[in-house]
Tab-separated table of C-alpha atoms and ligand atoms in Angstrom:
chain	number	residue	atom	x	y	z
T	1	UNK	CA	-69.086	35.053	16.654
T	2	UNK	CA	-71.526	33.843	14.362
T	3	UNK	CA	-69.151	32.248	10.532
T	4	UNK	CA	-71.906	31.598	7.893
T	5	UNK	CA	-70.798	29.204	5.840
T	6	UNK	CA	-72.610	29.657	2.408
T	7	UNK	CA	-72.420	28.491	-1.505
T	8	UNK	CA	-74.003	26.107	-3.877
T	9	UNK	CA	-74.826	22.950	-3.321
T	10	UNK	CA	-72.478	20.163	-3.524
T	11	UNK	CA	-69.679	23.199	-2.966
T	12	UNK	CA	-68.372	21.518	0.089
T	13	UNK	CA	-69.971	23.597	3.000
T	14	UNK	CA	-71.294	20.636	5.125
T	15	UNK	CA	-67.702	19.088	5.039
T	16	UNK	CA	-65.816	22.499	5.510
T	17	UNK	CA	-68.344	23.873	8.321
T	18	UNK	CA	-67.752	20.697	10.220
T	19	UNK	CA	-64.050	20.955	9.747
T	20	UNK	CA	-63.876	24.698	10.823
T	21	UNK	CA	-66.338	24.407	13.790
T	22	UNK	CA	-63.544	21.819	14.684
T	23	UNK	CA	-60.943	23.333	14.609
T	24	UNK	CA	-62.228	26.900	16.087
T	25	UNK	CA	-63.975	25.106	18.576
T	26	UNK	CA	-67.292	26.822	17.776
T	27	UNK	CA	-70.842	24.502	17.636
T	28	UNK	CA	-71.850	23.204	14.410
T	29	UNK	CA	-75.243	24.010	13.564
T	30	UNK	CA	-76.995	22.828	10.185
T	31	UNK	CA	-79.659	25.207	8.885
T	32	UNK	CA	-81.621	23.000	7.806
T	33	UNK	CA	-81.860	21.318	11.054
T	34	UNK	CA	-82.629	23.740	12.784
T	35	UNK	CA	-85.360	25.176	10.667
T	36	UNK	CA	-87.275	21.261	10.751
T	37	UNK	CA	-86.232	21.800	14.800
T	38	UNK	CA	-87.767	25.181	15.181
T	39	UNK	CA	-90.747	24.076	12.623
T	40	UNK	CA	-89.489	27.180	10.466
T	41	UNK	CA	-89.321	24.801	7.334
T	42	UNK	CA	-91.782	23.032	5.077
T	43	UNK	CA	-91.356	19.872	3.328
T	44	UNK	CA	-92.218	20.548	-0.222
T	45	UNK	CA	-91.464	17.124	-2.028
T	46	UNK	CA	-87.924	15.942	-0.823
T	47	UNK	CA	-87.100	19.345	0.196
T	48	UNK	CA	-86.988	21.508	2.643
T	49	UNK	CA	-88.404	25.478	2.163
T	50	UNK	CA	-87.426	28.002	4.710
T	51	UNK	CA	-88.894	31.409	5.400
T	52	UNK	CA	-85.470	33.504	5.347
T	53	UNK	CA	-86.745	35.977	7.662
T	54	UNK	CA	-87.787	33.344	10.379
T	55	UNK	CA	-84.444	32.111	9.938
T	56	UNK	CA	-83.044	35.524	10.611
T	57	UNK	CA	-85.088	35.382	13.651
T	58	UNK	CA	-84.077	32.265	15.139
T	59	UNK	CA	-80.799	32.523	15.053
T	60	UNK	CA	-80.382	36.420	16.632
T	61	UNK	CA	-82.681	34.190	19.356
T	62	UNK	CA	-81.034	31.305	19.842
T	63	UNK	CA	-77.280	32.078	18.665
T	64	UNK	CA	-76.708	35.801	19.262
T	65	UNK	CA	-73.475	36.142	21.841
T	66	UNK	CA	-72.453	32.185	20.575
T	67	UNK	CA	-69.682	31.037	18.764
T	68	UNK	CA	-71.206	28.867	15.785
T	69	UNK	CA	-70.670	27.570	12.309
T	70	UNK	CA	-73.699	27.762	10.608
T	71	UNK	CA	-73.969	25.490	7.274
T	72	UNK	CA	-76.549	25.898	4.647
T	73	UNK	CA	-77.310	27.795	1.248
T	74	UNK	CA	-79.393	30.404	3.204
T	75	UNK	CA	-77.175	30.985	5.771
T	76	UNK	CA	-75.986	34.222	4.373
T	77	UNK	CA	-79.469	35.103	4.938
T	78	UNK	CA	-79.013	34.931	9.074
T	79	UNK	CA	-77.009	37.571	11.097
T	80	UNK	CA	-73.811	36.320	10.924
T	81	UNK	CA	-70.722	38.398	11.741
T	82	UNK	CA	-69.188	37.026	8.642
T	83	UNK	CA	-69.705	35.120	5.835
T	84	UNK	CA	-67.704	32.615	4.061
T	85	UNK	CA	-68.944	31.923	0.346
T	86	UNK	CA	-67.416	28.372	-0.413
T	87	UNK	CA	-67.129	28.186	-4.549
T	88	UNK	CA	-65.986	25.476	-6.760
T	89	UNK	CA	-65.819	24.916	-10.226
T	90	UNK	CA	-69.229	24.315	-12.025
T	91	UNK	CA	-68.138	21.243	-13.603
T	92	UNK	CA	-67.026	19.809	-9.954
T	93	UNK	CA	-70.641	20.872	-8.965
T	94	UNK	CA	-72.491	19.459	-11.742
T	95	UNK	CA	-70.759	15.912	-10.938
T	96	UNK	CA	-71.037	15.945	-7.204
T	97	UNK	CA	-75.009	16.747	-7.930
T	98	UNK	CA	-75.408	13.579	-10.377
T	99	UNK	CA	-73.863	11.446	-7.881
T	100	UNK	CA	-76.459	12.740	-5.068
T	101	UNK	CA	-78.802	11.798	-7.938
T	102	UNK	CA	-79.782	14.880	-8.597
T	103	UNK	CA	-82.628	15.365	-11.347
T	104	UNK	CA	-81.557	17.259	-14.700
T	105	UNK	CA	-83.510	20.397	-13.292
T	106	UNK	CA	-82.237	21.136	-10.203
T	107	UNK	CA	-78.645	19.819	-11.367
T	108	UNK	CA	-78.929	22.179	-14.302
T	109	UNK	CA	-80.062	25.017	-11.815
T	110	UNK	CA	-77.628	24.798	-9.302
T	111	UNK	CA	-74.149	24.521	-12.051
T	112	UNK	CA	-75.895	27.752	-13.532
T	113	UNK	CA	-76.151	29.283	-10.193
T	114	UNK	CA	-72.319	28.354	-9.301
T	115	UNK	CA	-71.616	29.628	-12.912
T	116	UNK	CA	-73.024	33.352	-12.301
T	117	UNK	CA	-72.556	33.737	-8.834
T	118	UNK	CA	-75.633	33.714	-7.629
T	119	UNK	CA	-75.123	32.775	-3.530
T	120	UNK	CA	-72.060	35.630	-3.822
T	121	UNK	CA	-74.534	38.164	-5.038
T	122	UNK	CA	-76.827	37.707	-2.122
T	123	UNK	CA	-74.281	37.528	0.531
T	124	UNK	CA	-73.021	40.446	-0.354
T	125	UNK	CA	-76.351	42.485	-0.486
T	126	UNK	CA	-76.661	40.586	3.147
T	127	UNK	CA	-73.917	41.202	4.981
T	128	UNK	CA	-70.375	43.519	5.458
T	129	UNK	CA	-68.548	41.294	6.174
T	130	UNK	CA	-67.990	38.049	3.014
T	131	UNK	CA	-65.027	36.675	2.138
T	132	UNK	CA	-64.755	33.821	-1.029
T	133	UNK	CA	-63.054	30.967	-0.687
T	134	UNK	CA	-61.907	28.610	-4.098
T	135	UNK	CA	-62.217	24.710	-2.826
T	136	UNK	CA	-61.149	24.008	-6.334
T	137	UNK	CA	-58.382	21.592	-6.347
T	138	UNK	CA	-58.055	21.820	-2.823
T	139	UNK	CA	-58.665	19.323	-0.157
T	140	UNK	CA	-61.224	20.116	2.558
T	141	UNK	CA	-58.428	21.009	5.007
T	142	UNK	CA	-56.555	23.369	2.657
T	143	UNK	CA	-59.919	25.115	2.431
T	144	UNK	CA	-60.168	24.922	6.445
T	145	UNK	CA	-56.561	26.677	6.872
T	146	UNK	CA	-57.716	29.312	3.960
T	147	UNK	CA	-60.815	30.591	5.719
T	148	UNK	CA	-58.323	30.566	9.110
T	149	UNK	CA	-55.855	32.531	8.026
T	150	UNK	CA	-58.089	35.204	6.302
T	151	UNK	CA	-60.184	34.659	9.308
T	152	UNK	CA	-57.214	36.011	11.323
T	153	UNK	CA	-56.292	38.732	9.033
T	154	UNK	CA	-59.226	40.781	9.579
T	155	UNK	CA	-60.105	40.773	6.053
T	156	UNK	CA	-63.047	41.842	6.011
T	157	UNK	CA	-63.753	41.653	2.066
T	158	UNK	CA	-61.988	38.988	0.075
T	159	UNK	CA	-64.214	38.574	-3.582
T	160	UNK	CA	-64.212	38.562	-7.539
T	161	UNK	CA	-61.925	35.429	-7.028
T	162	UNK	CA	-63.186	33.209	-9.610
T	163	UNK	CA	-64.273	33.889	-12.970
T	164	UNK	CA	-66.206	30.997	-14.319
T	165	UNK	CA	-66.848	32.383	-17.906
T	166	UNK	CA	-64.130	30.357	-19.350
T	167	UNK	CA	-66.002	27.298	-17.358
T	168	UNK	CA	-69.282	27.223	-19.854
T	169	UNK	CA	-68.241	25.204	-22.481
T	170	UNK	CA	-67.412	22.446	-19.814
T	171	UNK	CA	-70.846	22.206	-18.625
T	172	UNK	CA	-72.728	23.630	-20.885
T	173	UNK	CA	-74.161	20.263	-21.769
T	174	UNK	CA	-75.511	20.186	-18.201
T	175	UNK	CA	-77.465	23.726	-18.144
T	176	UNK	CA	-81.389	23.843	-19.529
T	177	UNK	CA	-80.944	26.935	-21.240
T	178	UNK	CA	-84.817	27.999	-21.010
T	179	UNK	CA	-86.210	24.848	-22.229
T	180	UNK	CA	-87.673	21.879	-20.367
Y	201	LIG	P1	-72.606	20.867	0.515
Y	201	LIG	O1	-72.851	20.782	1.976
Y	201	LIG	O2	-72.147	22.216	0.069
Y	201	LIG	O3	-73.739	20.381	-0.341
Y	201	LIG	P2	-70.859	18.615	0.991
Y	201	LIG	O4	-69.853	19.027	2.007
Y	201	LIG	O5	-72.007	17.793	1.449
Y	201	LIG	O6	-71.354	19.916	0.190
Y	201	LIG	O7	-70.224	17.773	-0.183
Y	201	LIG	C1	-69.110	18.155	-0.881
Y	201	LIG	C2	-68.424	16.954	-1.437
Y	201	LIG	O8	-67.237	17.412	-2.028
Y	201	LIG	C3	-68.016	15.944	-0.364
Y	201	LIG	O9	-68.086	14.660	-0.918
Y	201	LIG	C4	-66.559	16.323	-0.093
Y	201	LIG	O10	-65.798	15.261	0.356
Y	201	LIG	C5	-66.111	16.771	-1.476
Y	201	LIG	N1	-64.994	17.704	-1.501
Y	201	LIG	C6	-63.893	17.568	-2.280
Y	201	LIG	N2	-63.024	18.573	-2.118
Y	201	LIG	C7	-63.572	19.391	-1.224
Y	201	LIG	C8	-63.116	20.620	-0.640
Y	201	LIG	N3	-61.969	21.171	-0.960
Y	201	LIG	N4	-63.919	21.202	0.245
Y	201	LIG	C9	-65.099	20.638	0.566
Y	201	LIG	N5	-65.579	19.501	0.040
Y	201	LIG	C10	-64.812	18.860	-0.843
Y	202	LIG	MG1	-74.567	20.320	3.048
């Protein structure tokens, strides 16, 4: 089975893959990684870009019949058999960016994209199977036994389980709001 784990960044996925791949036994594999490892991504200033359909690609090649955790931002984009859509508060995301040392762009990109949903949109044009999963207030482990248990359930559509409307005011000092 392949689990995408997907969200914003600075949601928690690298610590929560890592954790779940753990504890399901499954191999841990880091999109980005892989895509420098299968020369599927380009360095454009400090980051990486990644063709979503080659990614597609190379993991039905290389993980198809596996048992993986796959961590990334795109990795709703690969054929996974599910995907788990890791969300936190916007605030929580805007001050987990600065202390990566984020720029005001990208930090005011990514709270807007944890603020409208943005990864949860695509997953769920990309796969059946996506199930949301609040880290807010939670520790990484609480998160782990979340995804596990709905995991187990057979659930195969758990979303709409955070509303961050209420959230704006809170970071609203963080967002660009068409200027720059
Ligand atoms: P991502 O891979 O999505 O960018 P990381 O896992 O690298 O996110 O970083 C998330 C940060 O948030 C880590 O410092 C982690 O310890 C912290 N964190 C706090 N609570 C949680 C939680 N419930 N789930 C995941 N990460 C959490
Ligand atoms: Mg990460």
């Amino acid at each position: 089975m392949i689990i995408s784990v997907s969200g914003t960044p600075g949601v928690g996925k690298t610590t929560v893959s890592k954790l779940l791949s753990e504890r399901l036994g499954y191999e841990y594999v880091s999109v980005k990684e892989l895509a420098l490892s299968k020369g599927i991504g380009e360095r454009v200033s400090d980051e990486i870009e990644i063709d979503v359909d080659e990614l597609a690609r190379v993991v039905r090649e290389e993980f198809s019949g596996r048992n993986v955790v796959l961590d990334g931002h795109l990795s709703h984009f690969a054929p996974a058999d599910v995907v788990i859509v890791l969300r936190a508060h916007p605030k929580l995301i805007a001050e987990r960016l600065k202390v990566r040392g984020y720029h005001k762009k990208k930090l005011a990109e990514n709270v807007e994209a944890e603020l409208v949903d943005v990864i949860l949109v695509e997953a769920l044009e990309e796969n059946e199977r996506v199930l949301e999963v609040d880290t807010t207030g939670k520790t990484p482990e609480e998160v782990v036994e979340e995804i596990l248990t709905l995991l187990k359930s057979g659930a195969k559509k758990r979303v709409g389980i955070v509303d961050w409307s209420e959230a704006y005011d809170e970071v609203v000092q963080y967002l660009m709001l068409g200027g720059d």
